[in-house]
CSV table of C-alpha atoms in Angstrom, one decimal:
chain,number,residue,atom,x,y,z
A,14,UNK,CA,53.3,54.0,42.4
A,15,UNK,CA,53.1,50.5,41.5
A,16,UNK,CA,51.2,48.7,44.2
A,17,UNK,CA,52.9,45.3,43.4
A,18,UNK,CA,56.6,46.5,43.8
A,19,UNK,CA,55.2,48.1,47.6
A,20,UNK,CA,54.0,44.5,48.0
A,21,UNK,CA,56.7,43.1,47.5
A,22,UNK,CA,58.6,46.1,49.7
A,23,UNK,CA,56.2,45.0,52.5
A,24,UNK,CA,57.0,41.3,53.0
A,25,UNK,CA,60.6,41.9,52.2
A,26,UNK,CA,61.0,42.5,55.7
A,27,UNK,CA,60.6,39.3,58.3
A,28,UNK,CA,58.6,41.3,61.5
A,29,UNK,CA,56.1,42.4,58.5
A,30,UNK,CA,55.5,39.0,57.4
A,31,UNK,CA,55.2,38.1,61.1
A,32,UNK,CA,52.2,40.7,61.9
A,33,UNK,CA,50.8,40.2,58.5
A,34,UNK,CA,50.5,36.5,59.3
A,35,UNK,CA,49.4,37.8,63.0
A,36,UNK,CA,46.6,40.1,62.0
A,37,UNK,CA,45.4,37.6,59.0
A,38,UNK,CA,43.9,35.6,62.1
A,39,UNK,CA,41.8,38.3,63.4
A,40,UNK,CA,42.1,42.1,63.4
A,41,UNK,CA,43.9,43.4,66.3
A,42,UNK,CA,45.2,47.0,67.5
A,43,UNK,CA,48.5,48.3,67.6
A,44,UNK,CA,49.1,47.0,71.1
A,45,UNK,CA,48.3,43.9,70.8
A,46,UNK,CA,50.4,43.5,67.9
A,47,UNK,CA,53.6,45.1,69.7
A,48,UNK,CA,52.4,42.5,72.3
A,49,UNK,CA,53.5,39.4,70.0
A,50,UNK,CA,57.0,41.7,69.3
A,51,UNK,CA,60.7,41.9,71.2
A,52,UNK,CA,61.2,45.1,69.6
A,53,UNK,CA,60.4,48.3,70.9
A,54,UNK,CA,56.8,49.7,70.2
A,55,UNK,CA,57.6,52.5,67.8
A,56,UNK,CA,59.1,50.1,65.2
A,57,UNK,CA,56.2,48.0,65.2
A,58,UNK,CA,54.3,51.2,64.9
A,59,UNK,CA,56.9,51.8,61.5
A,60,UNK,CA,55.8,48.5,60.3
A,61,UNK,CA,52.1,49.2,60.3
A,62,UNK,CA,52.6,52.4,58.9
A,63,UNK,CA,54.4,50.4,56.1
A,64,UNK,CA,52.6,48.1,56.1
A,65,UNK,CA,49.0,50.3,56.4
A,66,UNK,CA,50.9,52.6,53.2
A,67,UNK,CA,51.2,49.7,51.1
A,68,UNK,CA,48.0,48.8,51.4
A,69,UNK,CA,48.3,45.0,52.7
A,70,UNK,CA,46.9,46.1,56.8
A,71,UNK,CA,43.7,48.4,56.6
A,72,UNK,CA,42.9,50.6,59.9
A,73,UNK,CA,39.3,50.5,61.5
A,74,UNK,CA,38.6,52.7,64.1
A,75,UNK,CA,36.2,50.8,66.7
A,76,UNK,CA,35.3,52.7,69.8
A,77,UNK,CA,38.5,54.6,71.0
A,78,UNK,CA,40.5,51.9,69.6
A,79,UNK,CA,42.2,51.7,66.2
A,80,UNK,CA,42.0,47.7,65.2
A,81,UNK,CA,44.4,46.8,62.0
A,82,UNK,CA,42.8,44.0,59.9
A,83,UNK,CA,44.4,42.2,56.2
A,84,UNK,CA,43.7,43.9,53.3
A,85,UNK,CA,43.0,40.7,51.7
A,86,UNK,CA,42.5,41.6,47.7
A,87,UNK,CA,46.3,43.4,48.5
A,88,UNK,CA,47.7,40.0,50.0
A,89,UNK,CA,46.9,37.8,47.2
A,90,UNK,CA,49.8,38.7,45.6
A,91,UNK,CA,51.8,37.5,48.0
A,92,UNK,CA,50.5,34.7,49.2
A,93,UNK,CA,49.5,32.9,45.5
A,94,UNK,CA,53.7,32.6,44.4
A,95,UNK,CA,51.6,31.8,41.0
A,96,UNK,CA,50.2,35.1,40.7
A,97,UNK,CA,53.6,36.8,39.8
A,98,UNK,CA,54.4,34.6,37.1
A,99,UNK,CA,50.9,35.3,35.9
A,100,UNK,CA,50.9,38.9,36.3
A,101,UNK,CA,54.0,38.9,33.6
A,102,UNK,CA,52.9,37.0,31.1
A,103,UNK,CA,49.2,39.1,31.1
A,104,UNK,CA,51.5,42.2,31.2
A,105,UNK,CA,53.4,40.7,28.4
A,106,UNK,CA,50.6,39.9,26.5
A,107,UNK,CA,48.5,43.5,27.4
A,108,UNK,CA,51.4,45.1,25.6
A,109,UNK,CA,51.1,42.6,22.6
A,110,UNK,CA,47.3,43.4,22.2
A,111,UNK,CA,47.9,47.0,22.7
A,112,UNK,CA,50.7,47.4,20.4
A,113,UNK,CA,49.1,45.1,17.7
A,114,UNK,CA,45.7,47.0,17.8
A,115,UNK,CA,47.9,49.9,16.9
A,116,UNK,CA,49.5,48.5,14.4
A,117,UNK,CA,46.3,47.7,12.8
A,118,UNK,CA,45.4,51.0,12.4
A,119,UNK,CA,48.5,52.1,11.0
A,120,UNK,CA,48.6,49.9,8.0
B,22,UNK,CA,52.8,37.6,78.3
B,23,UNK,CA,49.4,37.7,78.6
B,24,UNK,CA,47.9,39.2,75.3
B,25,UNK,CA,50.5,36.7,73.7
B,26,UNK,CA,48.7,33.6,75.3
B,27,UNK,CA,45.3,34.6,74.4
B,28,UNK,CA,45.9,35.3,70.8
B,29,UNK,CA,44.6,31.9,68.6
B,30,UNK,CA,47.7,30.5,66.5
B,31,UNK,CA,48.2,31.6,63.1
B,32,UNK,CA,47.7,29.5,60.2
B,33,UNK,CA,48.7,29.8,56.5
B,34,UNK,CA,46.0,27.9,55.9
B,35,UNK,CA,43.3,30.6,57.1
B,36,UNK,CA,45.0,32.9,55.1
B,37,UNK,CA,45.7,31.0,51.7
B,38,UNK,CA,41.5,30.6,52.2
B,39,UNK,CA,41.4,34.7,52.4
B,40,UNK,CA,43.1,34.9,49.0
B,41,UNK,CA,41.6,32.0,47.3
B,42,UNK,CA,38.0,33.5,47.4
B,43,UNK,CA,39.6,36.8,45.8
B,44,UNK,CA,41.4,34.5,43.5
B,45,UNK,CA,38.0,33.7,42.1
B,46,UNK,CA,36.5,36.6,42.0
B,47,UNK,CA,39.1,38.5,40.0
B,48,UNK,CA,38.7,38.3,35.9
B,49,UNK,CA,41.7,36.7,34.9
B,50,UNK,CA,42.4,37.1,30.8
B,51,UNK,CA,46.0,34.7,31.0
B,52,UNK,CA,45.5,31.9,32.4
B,53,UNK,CA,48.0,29.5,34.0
B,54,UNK,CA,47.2,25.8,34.3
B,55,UNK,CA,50.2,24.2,36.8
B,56,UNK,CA,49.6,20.6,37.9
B,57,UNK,CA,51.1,19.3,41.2
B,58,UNK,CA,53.9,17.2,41.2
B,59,UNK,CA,54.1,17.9,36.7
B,60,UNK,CA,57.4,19.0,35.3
B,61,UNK,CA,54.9,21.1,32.3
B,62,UNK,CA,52.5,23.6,32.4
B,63,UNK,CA,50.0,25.5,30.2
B,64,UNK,CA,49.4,29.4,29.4
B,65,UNK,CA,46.5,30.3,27.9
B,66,UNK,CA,45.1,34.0,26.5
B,67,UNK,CA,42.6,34.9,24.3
B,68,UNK,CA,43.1,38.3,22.2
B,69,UNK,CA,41.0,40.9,20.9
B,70,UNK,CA,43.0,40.5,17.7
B,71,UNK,CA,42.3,38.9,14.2
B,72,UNK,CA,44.7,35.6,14.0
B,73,UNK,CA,47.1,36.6,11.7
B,74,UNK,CA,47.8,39.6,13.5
B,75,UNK,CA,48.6,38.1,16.6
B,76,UNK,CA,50.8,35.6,14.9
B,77,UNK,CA,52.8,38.4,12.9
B,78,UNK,CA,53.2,39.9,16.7
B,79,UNK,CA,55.4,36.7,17.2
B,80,UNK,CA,56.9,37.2,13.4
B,81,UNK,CA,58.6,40.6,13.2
B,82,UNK,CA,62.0,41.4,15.2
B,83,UNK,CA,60.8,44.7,15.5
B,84,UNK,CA,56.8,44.3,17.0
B,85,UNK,CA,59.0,41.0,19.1
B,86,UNK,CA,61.2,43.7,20.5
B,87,UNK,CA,57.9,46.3,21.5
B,88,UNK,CA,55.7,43.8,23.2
B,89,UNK,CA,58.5,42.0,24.8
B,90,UNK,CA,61.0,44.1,26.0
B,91,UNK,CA,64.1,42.7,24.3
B,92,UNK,CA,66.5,43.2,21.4
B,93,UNK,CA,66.0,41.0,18.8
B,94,UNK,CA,69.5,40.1,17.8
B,95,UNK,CA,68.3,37.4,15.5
B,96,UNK,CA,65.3,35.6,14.6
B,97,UNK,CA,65.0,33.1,11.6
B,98,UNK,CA,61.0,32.2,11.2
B,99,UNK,CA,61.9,28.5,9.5
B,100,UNK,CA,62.6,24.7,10.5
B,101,UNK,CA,66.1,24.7,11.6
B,102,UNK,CA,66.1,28.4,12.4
B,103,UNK,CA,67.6,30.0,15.5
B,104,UNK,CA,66.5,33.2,17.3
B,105,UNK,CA,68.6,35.0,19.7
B,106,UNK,CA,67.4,37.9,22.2
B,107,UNK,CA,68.9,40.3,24.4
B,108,UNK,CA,67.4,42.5,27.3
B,109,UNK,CA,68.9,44.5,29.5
B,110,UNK,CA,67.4,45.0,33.5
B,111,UNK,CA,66.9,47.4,35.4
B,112,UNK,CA,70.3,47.8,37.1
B,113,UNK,CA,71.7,47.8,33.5
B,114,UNK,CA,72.5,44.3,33.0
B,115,UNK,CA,72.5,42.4,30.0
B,116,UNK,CA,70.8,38.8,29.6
B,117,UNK,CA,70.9,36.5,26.5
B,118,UNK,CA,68.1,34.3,25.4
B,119,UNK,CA,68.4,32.0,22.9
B,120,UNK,CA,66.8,29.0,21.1
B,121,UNK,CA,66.0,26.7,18.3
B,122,UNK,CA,63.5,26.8,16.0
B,123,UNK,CA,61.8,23.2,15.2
B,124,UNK,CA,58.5,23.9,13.9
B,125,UNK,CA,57.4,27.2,12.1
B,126,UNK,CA,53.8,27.0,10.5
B,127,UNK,CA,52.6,31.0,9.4
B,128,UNK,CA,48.9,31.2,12.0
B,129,UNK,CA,49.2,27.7,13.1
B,130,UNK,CA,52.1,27.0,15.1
B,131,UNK,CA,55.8,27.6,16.5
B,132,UNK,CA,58.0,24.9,18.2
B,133,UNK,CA,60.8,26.1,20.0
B,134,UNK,CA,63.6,25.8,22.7
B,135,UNK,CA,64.4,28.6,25.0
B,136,UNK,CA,67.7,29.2,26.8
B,137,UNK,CA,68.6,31.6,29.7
B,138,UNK,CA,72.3,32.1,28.9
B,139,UNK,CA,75.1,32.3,31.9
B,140,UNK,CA,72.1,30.6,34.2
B,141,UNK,CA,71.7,27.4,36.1
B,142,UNK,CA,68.6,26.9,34.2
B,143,UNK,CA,68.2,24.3,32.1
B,144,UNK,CA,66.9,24.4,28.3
B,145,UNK,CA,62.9,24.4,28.0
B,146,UNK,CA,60.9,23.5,25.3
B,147,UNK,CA,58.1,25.4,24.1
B,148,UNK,CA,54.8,24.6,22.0
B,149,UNK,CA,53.1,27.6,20.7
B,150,UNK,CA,49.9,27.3,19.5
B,151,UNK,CA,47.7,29.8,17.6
B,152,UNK,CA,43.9,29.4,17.2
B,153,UNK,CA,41.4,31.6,15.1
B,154,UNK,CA,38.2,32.2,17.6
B,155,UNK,CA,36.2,34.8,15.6
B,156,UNK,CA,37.5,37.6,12.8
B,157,UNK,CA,38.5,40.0,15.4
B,158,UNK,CA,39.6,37.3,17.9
B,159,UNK,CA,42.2,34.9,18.4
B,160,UNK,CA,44.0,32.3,21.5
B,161,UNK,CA,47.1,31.5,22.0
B,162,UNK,CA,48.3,28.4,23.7
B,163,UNK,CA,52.3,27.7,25.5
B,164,UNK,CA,52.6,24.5,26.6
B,165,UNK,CA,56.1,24.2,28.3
B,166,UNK,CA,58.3,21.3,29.2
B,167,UNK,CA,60.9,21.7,31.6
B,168,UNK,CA,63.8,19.5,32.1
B,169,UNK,CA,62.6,18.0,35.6
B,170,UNK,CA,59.2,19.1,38.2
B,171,UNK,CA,62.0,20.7,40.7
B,172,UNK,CA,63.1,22.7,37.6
B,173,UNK,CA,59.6,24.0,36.2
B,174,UNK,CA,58.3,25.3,40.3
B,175,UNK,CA,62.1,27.3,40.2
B,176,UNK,CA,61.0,28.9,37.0
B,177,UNK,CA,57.2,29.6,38.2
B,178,UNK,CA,58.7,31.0,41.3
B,179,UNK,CA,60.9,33.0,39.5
B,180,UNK,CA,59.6,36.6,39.0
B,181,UNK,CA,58.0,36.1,42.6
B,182,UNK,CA,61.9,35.9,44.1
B,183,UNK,CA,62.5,38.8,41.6
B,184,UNK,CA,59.3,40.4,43.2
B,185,UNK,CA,61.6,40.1,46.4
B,186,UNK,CA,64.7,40.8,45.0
B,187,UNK,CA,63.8,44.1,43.5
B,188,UNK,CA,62.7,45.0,46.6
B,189,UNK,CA,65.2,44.6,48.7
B,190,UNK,CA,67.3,46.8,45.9
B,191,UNK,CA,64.9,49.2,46.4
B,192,UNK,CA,65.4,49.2,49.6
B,193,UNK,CA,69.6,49.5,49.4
B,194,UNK,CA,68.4,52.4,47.4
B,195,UNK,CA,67.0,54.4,50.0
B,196,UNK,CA,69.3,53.8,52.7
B,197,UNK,CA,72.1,54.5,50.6
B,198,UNK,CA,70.5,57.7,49.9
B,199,UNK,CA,70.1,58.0,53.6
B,200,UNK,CA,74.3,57.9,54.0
């Protein structure tokens, strides 16, 4: 699946942008995070699983505690509103050099 | 609530520092140079590709329409000429592109104007410049000028709104699916 587009899936939602901003401060267990949250405790436990599939929260199990911390190389993509606007233009240009190396072969 | 009080405030800051040091560290072939407060910017790539043949990857409708995604409904290579392209999104949608063509010079150089038809976008012009490095490679150079600094961030920020856009379609998707 295309990591960027689950990126993007992520942060579409505002309470994932608010425990992605949470945790980016320091990493923190599920609890603690519900803690910060109105909403009930199994749909912050939704969101990290969202947020843990898409790869932007990483789990680290520390004792008998499970602490959730940024997934930093993940969050870049996010956070840099450059980066998108990159990423298409070196996609763009991938395909030229790709499709021109072929083309060199064929004639 | 307790855990709440304890917890240190969140800053962007801390985390724009988290993604600047991957930033760095990550090889970037296309580069982007974006001043502050500039209503132009720069993109730069090199290719592992002989001159010409990059250049004749901006000169045939047919390699224009592979590597870019589009139909090439017209494209005059001259002074005076006029190119006109037409891609269709994901959801089906059509969207026109169009421009002028000011300056055409064969492994040298293109001058342009590019229009998003049926948007609030204005018209940007477009230098295009194509340097020989070695036989086998080349670098190309876009220098754009937008109509006003407001206008060229709305256009960078583009396919990051998209990013968010698509997304949120994705998202109807599901829970229509759901119904």
């Amino acid at each position: 699946m295309n990591l960027r587009r689950d990126v993007f899936q992520a942060i579409a939602d505002p309470t994932r942008r608010a425990i992605l901003l949470l945790v980016a401060s320091q990493s923190m267990t599920a609890g603690a995070i519900a803690a910060n949250f109105d909403t009930a405790r199994p749909t912050v436990s939704k969101h990290l699983h969202i947020l843990t599939e898409c790869e932007l929260l990483e789990q680290q199990q520390n004792g008998r505690e499970i602490y959730y911390h940024i997934n930093a190389k993940s969050m870049k993509e996010v956070a840099d509103f450059l980066e998108p606007f990159r990423q298409l233009w070196d996609d763009r240009f991938n395909k030229l050099e790709a499709i021109m190396k072929n083309y060199k072969q064929e004639n | 609530m307790l855990i709440r009080s304890k917890l240190p405030k969140c800053r962007t800051t801390e985390v724009a520092e988290i993604f600047k040091h991957n930033l760095t560290s990550m090889e970037r072939k296309t580069k982007i140079h974006a001043e502050d407060g500039k209503q132009d910017l720069k993109i730069t790539r090199e290719f592992d590709l002989p001159l010409e043949l990059l250049f004749k990857a901006y000169e045939e409708p047919n390699l224009v329409e592979q590597w870019m995604g589009t139909k090439v409904l017209k494209l005059e290579n001259k002074k005076h000429g006029s190119y006109q392209f037409e891609t269709t999104d994901p959801m089906g949608n059509k969207h026109g592109f169009n421009g002028a063509i000011h300056e055409f010079v064969p492994n040298q150089k293109i001058t342009r104007t590019f229009e998003m038809e049926n948007t609030r976008y204005p018209i940007q012009l477009e230098f295009l410049e194509f340097e020989k490095l070695t036989n086998d490679t080349s670098k190309l150079t876009i220098h754009i000028v937008y109509r006003s600094v407001v206008d060229r961030d709305q256009m960078l920020k583009l396919p990051f709104a998209q990013g968010i856009n698509w997304a949120h379609n994705r998202l109807q998707d599901i829970v229509n699916n759901l119904k």
